[in-house]
Coordinates of C-alpha atoms in Angstrom, one line a residue:
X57 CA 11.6 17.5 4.9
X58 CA 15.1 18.9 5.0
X59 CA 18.0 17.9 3.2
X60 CA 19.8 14.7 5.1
X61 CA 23.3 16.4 5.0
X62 CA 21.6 19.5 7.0
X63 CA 20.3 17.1 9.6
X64 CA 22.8 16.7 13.0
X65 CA 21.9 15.2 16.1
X66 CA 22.0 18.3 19.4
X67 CA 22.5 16.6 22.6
X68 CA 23.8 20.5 23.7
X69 CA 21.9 23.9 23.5
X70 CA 18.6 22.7 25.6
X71 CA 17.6 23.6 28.9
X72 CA 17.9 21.0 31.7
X73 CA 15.0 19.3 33.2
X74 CA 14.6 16.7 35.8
X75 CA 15.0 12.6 34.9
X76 CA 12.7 11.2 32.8
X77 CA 10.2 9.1 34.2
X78 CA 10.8 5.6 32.7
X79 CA 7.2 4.8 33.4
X80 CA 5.6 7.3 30.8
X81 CA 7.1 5.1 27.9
X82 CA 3.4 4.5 26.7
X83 CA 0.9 1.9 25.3
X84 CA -2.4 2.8 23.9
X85 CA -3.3 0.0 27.3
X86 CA -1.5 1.9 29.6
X87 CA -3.6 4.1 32.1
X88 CA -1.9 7.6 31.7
X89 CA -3.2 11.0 32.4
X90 CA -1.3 13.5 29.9
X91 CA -1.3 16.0 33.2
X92 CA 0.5 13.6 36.0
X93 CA 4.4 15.2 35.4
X94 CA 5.2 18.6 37.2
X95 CA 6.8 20.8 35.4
X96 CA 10.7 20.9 35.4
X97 CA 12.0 23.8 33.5
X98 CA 10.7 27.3 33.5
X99 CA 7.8 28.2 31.8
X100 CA 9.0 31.7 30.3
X101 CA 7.2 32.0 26.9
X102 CA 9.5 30.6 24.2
X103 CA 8.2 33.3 21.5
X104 CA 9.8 35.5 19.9
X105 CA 9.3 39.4 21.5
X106 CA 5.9 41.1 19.5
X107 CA 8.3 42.7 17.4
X108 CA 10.7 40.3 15.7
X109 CA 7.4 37.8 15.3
X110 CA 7.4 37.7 11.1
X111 CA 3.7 37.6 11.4
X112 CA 0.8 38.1 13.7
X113 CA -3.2 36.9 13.9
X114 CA -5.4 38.2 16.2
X115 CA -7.7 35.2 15.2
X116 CA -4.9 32.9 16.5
X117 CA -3.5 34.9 19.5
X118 CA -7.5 34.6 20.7
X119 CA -7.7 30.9 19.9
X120 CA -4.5 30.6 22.2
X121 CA -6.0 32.7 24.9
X122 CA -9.1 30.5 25.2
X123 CA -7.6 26.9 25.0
X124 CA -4.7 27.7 27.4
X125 CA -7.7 28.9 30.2
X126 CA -8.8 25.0 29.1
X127 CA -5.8 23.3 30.4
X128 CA -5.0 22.6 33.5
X129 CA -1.2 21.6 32.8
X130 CA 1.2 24.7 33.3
X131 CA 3.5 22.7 31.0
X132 CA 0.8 21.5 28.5
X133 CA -0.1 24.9 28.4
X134 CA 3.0 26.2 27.8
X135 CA 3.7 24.4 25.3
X136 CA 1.0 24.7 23.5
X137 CA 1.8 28.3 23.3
X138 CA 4.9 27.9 22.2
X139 CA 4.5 25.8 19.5
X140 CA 1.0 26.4 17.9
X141 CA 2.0 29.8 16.5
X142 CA 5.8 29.2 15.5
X143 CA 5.0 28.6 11.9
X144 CA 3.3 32.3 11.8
X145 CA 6.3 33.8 14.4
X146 CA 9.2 32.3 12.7
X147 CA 8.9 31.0 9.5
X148 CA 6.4 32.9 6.8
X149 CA 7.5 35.5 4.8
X150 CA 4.4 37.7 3.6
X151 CA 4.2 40.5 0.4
X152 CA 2.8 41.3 -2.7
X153 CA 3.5 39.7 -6.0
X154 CA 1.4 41.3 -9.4
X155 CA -1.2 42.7 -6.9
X156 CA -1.8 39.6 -5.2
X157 CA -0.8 38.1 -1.7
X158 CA 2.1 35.7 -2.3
X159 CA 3.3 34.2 1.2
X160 CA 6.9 32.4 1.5
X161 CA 6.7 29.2 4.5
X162 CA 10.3 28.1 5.4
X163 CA 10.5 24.7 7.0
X164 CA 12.5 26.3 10.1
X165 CA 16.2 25.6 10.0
X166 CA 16.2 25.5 6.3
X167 CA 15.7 28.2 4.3
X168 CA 13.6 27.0 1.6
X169 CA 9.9 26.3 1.0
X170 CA 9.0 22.8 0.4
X171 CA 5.4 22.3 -0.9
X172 CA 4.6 19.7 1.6
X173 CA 5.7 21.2 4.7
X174 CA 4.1 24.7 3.8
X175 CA 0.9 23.2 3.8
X176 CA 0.9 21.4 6.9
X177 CA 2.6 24.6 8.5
X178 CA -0.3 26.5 8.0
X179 CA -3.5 24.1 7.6
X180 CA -4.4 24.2 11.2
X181 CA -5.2 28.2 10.8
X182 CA -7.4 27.6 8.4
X183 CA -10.7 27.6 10.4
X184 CA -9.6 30.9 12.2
X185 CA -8.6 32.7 8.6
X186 CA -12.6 33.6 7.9
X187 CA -12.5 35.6 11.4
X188 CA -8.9 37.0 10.3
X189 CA -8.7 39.3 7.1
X190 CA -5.2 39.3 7.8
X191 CA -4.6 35.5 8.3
X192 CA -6.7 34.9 5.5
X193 CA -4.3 36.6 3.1
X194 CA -1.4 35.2 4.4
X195 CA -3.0 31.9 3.7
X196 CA -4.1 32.8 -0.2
X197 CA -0.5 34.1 -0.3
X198 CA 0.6 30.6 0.3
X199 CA -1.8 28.9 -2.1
X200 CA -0.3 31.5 -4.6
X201 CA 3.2 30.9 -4.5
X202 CA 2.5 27.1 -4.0
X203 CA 0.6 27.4 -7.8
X204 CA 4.1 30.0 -9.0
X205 CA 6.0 27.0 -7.7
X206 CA 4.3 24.4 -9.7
X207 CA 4.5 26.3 -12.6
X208 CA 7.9 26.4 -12.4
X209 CA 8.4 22.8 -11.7
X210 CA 5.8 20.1 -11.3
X211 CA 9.1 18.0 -10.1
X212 CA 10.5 19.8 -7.5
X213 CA 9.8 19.2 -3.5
X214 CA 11.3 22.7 -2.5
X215 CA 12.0 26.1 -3.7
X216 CA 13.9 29.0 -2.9
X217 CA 12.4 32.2 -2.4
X218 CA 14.0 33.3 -5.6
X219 CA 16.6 32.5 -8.7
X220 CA 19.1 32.2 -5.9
X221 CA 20.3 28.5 -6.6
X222 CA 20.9 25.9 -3.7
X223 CA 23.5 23.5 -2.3
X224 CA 22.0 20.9 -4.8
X225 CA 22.2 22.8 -7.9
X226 CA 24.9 19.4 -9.0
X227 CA 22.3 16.7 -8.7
X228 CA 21.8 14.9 -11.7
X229 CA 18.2 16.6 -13.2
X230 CA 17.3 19.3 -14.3
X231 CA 17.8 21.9 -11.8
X232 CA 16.6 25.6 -12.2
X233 CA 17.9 28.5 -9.9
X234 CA 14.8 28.7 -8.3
X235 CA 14.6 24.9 -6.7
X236 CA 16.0 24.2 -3.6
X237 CA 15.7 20.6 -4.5
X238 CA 14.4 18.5 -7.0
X239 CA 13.2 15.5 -5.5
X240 CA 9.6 14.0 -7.2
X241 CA 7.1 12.8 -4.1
X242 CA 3.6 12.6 -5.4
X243 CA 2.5 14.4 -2.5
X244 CA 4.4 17.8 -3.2
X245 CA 1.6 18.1 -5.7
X246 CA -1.3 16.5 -3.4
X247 CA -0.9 19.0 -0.5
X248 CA -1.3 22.3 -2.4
X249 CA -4.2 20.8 -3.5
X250 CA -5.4 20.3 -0.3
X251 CA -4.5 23.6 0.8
X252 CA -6.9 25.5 -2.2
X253 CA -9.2 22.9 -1.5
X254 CA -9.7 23.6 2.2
X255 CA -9.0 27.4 1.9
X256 CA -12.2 28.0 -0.4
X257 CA -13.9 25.5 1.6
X258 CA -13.4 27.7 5.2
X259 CA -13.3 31.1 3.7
X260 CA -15.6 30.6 0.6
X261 CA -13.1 32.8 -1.6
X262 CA -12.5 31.3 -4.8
X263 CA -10.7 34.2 -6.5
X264 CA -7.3 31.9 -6.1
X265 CA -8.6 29.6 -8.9
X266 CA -7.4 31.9 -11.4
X267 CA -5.7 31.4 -14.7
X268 CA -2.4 30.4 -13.6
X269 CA -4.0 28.2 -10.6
X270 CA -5.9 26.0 -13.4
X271 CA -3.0 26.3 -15.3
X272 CA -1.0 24.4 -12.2
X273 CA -3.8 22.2 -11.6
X274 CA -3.6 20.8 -15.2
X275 CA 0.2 19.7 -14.9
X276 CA -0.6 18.3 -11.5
X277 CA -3.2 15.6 -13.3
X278 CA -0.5 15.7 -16.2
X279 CA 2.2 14.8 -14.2
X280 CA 0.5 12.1 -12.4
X281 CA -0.1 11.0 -15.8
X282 CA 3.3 10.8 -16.9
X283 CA 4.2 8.9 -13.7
X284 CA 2.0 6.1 -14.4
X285 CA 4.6 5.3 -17.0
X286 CA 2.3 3.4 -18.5
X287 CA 4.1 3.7 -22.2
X288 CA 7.7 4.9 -21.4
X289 CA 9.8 6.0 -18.1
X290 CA 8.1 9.5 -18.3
X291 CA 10.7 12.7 -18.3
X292 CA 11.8 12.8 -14.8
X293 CA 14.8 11.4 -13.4
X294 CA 17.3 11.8 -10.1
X295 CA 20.8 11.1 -9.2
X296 CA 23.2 12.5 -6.7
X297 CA 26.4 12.3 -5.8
X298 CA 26.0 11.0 -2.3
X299 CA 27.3 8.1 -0.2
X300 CA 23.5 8.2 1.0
X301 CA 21.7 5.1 -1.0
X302 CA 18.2 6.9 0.6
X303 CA 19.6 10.2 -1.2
X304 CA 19.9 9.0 -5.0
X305 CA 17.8 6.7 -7.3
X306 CA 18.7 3.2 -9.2
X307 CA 18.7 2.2 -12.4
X308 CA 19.8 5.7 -14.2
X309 CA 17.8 8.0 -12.1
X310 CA 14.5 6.5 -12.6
X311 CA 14.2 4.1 -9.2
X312 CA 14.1 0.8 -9.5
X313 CA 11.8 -1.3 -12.0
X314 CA 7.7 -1.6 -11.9
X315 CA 5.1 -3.3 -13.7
X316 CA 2.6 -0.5 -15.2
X317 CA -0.8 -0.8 -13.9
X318 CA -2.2 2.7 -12.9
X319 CA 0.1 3.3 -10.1
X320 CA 1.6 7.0 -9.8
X321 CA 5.6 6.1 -9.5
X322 CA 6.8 8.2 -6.8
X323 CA 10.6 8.9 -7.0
X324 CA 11.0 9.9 -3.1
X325 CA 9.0 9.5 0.3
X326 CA 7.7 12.4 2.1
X327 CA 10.7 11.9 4.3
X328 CA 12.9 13.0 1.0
X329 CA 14.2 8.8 0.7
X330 CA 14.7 7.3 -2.0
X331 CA 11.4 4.9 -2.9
X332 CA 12.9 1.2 -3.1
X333 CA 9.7 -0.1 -4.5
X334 CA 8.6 2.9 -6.4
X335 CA 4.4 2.4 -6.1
X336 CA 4.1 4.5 -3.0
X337 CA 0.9 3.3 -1.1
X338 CA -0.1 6.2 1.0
X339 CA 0.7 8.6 -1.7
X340 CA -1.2 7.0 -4.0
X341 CA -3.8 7.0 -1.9
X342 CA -3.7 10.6 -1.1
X343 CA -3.2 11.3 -5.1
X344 CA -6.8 9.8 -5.3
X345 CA -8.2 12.4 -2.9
X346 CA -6.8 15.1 -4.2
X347 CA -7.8 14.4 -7.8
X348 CA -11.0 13.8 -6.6
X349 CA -10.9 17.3 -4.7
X350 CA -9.7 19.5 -8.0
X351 CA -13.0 17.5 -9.6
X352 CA -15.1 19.3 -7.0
X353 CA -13.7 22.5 -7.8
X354 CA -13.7 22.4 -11.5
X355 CA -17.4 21.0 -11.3
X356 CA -18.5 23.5 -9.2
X357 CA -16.6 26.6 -8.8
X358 CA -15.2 26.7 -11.6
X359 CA -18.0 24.6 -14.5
X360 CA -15.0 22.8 -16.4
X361 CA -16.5 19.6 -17.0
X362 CA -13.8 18.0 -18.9
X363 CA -11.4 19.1 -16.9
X364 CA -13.5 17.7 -13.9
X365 CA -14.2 14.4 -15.5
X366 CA -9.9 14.3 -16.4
X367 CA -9.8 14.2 -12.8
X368 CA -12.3 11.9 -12.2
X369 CA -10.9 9.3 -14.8
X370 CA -7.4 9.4 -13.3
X371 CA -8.7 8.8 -9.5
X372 CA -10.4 6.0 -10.9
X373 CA -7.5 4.1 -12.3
X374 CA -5.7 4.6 -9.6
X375 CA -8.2 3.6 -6.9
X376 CA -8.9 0.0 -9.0
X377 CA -5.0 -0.3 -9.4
X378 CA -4.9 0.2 -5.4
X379 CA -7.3 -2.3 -5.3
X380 CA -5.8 -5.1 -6.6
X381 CA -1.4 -3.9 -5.8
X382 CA -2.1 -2.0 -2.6
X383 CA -2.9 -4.9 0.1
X384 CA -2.1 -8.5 0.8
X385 CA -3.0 -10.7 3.9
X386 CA -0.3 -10.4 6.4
X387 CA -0.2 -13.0 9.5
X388 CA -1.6 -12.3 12.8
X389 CA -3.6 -9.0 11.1
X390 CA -5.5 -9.9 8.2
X391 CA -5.4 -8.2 4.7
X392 CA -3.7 -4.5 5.5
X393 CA -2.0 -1.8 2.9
X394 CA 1.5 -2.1 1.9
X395 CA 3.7 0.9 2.1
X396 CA 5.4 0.6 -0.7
X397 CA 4.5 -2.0 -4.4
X398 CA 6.2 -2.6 -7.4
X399 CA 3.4 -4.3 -9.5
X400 CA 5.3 -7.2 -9.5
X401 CA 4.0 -8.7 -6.1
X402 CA 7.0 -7.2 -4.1
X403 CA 5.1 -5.3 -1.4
X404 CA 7.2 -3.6 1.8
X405 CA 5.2 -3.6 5.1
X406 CA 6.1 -0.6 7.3
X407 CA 5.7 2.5 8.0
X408 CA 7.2 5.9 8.4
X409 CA 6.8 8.9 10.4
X410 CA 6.5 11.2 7.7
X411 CA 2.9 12.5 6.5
X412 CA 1.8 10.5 4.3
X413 CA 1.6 7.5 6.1
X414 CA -0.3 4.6 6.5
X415 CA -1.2 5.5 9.6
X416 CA -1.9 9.5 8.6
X417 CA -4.8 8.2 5.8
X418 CA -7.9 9.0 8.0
X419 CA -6.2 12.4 8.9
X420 CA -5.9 13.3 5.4
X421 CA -9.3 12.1 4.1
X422 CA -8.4 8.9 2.0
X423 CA -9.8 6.5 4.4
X424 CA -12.9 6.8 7.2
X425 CA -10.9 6.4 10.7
X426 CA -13.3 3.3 11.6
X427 CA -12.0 1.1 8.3
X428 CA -11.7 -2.3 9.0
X429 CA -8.8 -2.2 6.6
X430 CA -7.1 0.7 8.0
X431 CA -7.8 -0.6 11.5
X432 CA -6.0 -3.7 10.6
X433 CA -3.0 -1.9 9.1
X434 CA -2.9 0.5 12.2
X435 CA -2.3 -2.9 14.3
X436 CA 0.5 -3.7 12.2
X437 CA 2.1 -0.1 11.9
X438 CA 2.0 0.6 15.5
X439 CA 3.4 -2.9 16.7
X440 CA 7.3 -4.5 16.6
X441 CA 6.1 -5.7 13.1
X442 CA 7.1 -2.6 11.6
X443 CA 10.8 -2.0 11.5
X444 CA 10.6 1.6 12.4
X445 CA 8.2 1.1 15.3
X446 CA 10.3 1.6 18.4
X447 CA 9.9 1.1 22.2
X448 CA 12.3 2.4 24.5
X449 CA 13.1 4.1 27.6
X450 CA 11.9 7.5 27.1
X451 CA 9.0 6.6 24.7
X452 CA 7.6 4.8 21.6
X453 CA 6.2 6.0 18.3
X454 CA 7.2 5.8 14.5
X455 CA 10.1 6.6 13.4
X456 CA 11.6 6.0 9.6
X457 CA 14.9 5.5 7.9
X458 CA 16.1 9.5 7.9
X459 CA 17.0 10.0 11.1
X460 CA 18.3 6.2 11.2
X461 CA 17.5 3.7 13.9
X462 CA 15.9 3.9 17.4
X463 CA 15.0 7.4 16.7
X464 CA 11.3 8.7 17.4
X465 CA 9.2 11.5 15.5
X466 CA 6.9 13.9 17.0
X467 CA 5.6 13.8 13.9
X468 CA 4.1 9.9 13.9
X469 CA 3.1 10.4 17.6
X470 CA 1.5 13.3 17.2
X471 CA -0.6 11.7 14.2
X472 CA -1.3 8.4 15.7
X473 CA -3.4 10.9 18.2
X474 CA -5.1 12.6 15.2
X475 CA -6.3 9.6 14.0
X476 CA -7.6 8.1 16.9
X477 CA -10.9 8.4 18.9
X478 CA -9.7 6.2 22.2
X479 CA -9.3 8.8 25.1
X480 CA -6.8 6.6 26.3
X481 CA -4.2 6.7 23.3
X482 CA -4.6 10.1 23.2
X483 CA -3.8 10.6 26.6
X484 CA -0.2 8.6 26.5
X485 CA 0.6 10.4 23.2
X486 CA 0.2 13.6 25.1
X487 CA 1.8 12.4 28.0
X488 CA 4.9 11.3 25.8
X489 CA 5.0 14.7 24.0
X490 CA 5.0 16.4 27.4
X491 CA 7.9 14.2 28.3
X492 CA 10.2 14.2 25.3
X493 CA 10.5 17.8 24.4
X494 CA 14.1 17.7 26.2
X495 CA 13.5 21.1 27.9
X496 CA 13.2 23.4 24.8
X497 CA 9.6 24.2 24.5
X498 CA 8.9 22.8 21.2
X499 CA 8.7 19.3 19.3
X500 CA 11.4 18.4 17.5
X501 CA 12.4 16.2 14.2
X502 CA 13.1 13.3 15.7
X503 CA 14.5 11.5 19.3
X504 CA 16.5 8.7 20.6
X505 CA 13.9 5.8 22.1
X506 CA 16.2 6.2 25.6
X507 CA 17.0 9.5 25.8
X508 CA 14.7 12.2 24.7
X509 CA 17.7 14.4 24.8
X510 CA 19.6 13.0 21.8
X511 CA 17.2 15.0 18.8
X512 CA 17.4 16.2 15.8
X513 CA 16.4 19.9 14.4
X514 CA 15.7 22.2 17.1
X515 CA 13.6 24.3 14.8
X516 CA 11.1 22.6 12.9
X517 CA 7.7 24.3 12.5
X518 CA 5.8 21.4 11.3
X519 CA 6.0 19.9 14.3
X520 CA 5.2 22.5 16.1
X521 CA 2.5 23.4 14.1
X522 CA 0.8 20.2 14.0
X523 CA 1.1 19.7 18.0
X524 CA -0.8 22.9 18.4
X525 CA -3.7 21.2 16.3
X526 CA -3.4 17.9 18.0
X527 CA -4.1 20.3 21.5
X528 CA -7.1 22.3 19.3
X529 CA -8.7 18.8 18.5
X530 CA -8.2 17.6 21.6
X531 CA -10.3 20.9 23.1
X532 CA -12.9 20.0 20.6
X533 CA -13.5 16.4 20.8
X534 CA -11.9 15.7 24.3
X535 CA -11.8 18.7 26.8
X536 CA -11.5 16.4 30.2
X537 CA -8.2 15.2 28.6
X538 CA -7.1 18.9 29.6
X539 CA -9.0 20.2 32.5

């Protein structure tokens, strides 16, 4: 996520497009076709032209090619095109470092790679990259510069593309020319995983897990190690000079205070807020299944049994510390997650927009979609028992505290379709994301509940990205959602 100072709301700069209809403001019980609004703006390709695209796959300009024949929507369509390759047109920066691909992802509007946000930007390419010599060095370039930038700091959410120094260089850590920021989220170091993980598992190259990528993967379990805190405060800490509370941390810099019992302490939220109960639920969560993916790989691929049973141990205490800090019985619901834990018994129940998320788990592979737990905690998340759930004229979905209040992400909406098998919650998420794109072609960061016109971040590949695989699963699993 970007830096909150960078972040403006853009009510100007958007094409015009006919009156919302107040009736598409959806529930997963509402009887909505995605395809029932005509088209209000022109559908002239939002693209760059051929030659100012940063990078081009002839895997993914195919892919586009078949699904738009698939949809009968001139507008669905349309957008589909528009958004599913902007990570590749806009944002990735390819070359060669030490013989080796290395691949740069900016976030859009911000020029700096944040470990997170690369990831996702690319992850729904990933099954075209064995089809795509190209593409699939673009996508070991990233896993590359994701293990440079973890090597340089375990801490840090997002890097610059060199020694060039940032806006935040006077935050109160230890800062190094090359980060952009240095904001500790547990799953800056989860999602890289992820990334290797899935890349050798499409494309069946494992020539990324070199030296320097074990050497990355060993400060990944060591820094989840030191975050336990389980003898001392561990070496990280954050401050800023901000009048943003969301933007600094208590108590010196270290957040506020935990009881250790096997949690990972997570400074920030993938939204780049402050924690205000450190023990992170869904990151934690998502820490378990990417330990439990670098076991795989140093088991198999690579035959480093101790290194593979590390992994292993550390998944372990934190899945029986989840067990007994991560849930309580909640009213109405039944036992569910809590977002956020102290150790203490404090627990926060909500949810954010940002992935990870409570309701992100089954899209990430922490939890089976069809957990009665999860199930339960999806009730709560998507109902007016969650703070940052909102309902309003032009929609409703997630938000979260970064955009601040009544604001909706493409982001949550887009995921509570990914992690959902019930054609007719699919169907109003698409028909919302059809609705609230104000004109411009793409998804944005976030929008007012009333007027999809009032957004944030015009450029935002993520959500672009991740719209386009929404459309690809919804091809897959269900095509007479588009046809």
């Amino acid at each position: 996520m970007a830096a909150r100072p960078r972040r403006t709301n853009i009510k100007d700069d958007m094409h015009t497009r006919r009156t919302f209809l107040q009736s598409i403001a959806v529930s997963p019980l509402a009887a909505v076709s995605p395809l029932v609004l005509g088209a209000a703006t022109p559908l002239n390709s939002r693209r760059p032209p051929l030659a100012k695209r940063n990078f081009t796959s002839e895997a993914v300009e195919a892919k586009i090619r078949e699904v738009k024949k698939s949809i009968a929507d001139p507008e669905v369509a349309w957008l589909f095109e528009n958004c599913f390759p902007n990570t590749l047109d806009t944002t990735v920066r390819t070359g060669m470092l030490n013989g080796k691909p290395d691949t740069f992802v900016i976030t859009g509007d911000i020029d700096a790679m944040w470990l997170r946000d690369s990831t996702a930007q690319v992850w729904p390419y990933l099954p075209l990259a064995k089809d795509d010599r190209k593409l699939n060095a673009m996508i070991e370039g990233v896993v590359r510069r994701q293990t440079h930038s973890i090597l340089i700091d375990p801490y840090a959410n997002a890097f610059n593309f060199g020694p060039t120094g940032s806006e935040w260089a006077k935050d109160l850590t230890q800062m190094k020319p090359e980060l952009h920021e240095r904001k500790w989220e547990i799953d800056s170091l989860c999602y890289p995983v992820r990334l290797a993980h899935g890349y050798w598992k499409q494309t069946g190259d494992a020539s990324c897990f070199d030296a320097d990528w074990r050497r990355a993967a060993a400060l990944i379990v060591q820094t989840f190690r030191q975050q336990q805190r389980l003898h001392d405060q561990g070496p990280y800490h954050f401050q800023r000079l901000t009048e943003v509370p969301g933007d600094t941390l208590p108590q010196g810099g270290y957040g506020n205070p935990t009881r250790p019992c096997g949690l990972i302490h997570s400074g920030f939220r993938p939204s780049d807020d402050a924690c205000i109960f450190p023990f992170l639920i869904p990151s934690n969560l998502f820490a378990v299944t990417a330990l439990e993916q670098l076991r795989e790989i140093h088991s198999t691929v690579l035959g480093d049994a101790a290194a593979a049973q590390s992994c292993a141990a550390l998944a372990g205490e934190v899945r029986e510390a989840l067990a007994r800090y991560a849930t309580a019985l909640k009213p109405k619901y039944g036992e569910v997650y809590a977002y956020e834990a102290d150790g203490f018994g404090n627990q926060l129940f909500q949810d954010d927009a940002n992935v990870p998320s409570l309701l992100s788990l089954p899209y990430l592979g922490c939890v089976k979609a069809d957990d009665p737990l999860y199930l339960r905690t999806r009730r709560l998340v998507l109902s007016e028992d969650n703070p940052y759930f909102y309902r309003g004229k032009a929609a409703e979905g997630l938000g979260g505290p970064h955009s601040g209040l009544n604001m909706i992400w493409p982001l949550g909406i887009i995921t509570r379709a990914l992690t959902s098998s019930d054609e007719q919650e699919i169907a109003a998420c698409l028909t919302t994301l059809k609705a609230t794109h104000a004109g411009t072609g793409f998804m944005h960061e976030s929008f007012s509940k009333d007027d999809a016109r009032n957004y944030t971040r015009k450029w935002f590949a993520w959500a672009n990205t991740l719209f386009g695989e929404l459309i690809l699963k919804v091809h897959a699993n269900q095509p007479r959602l588009l046809s």
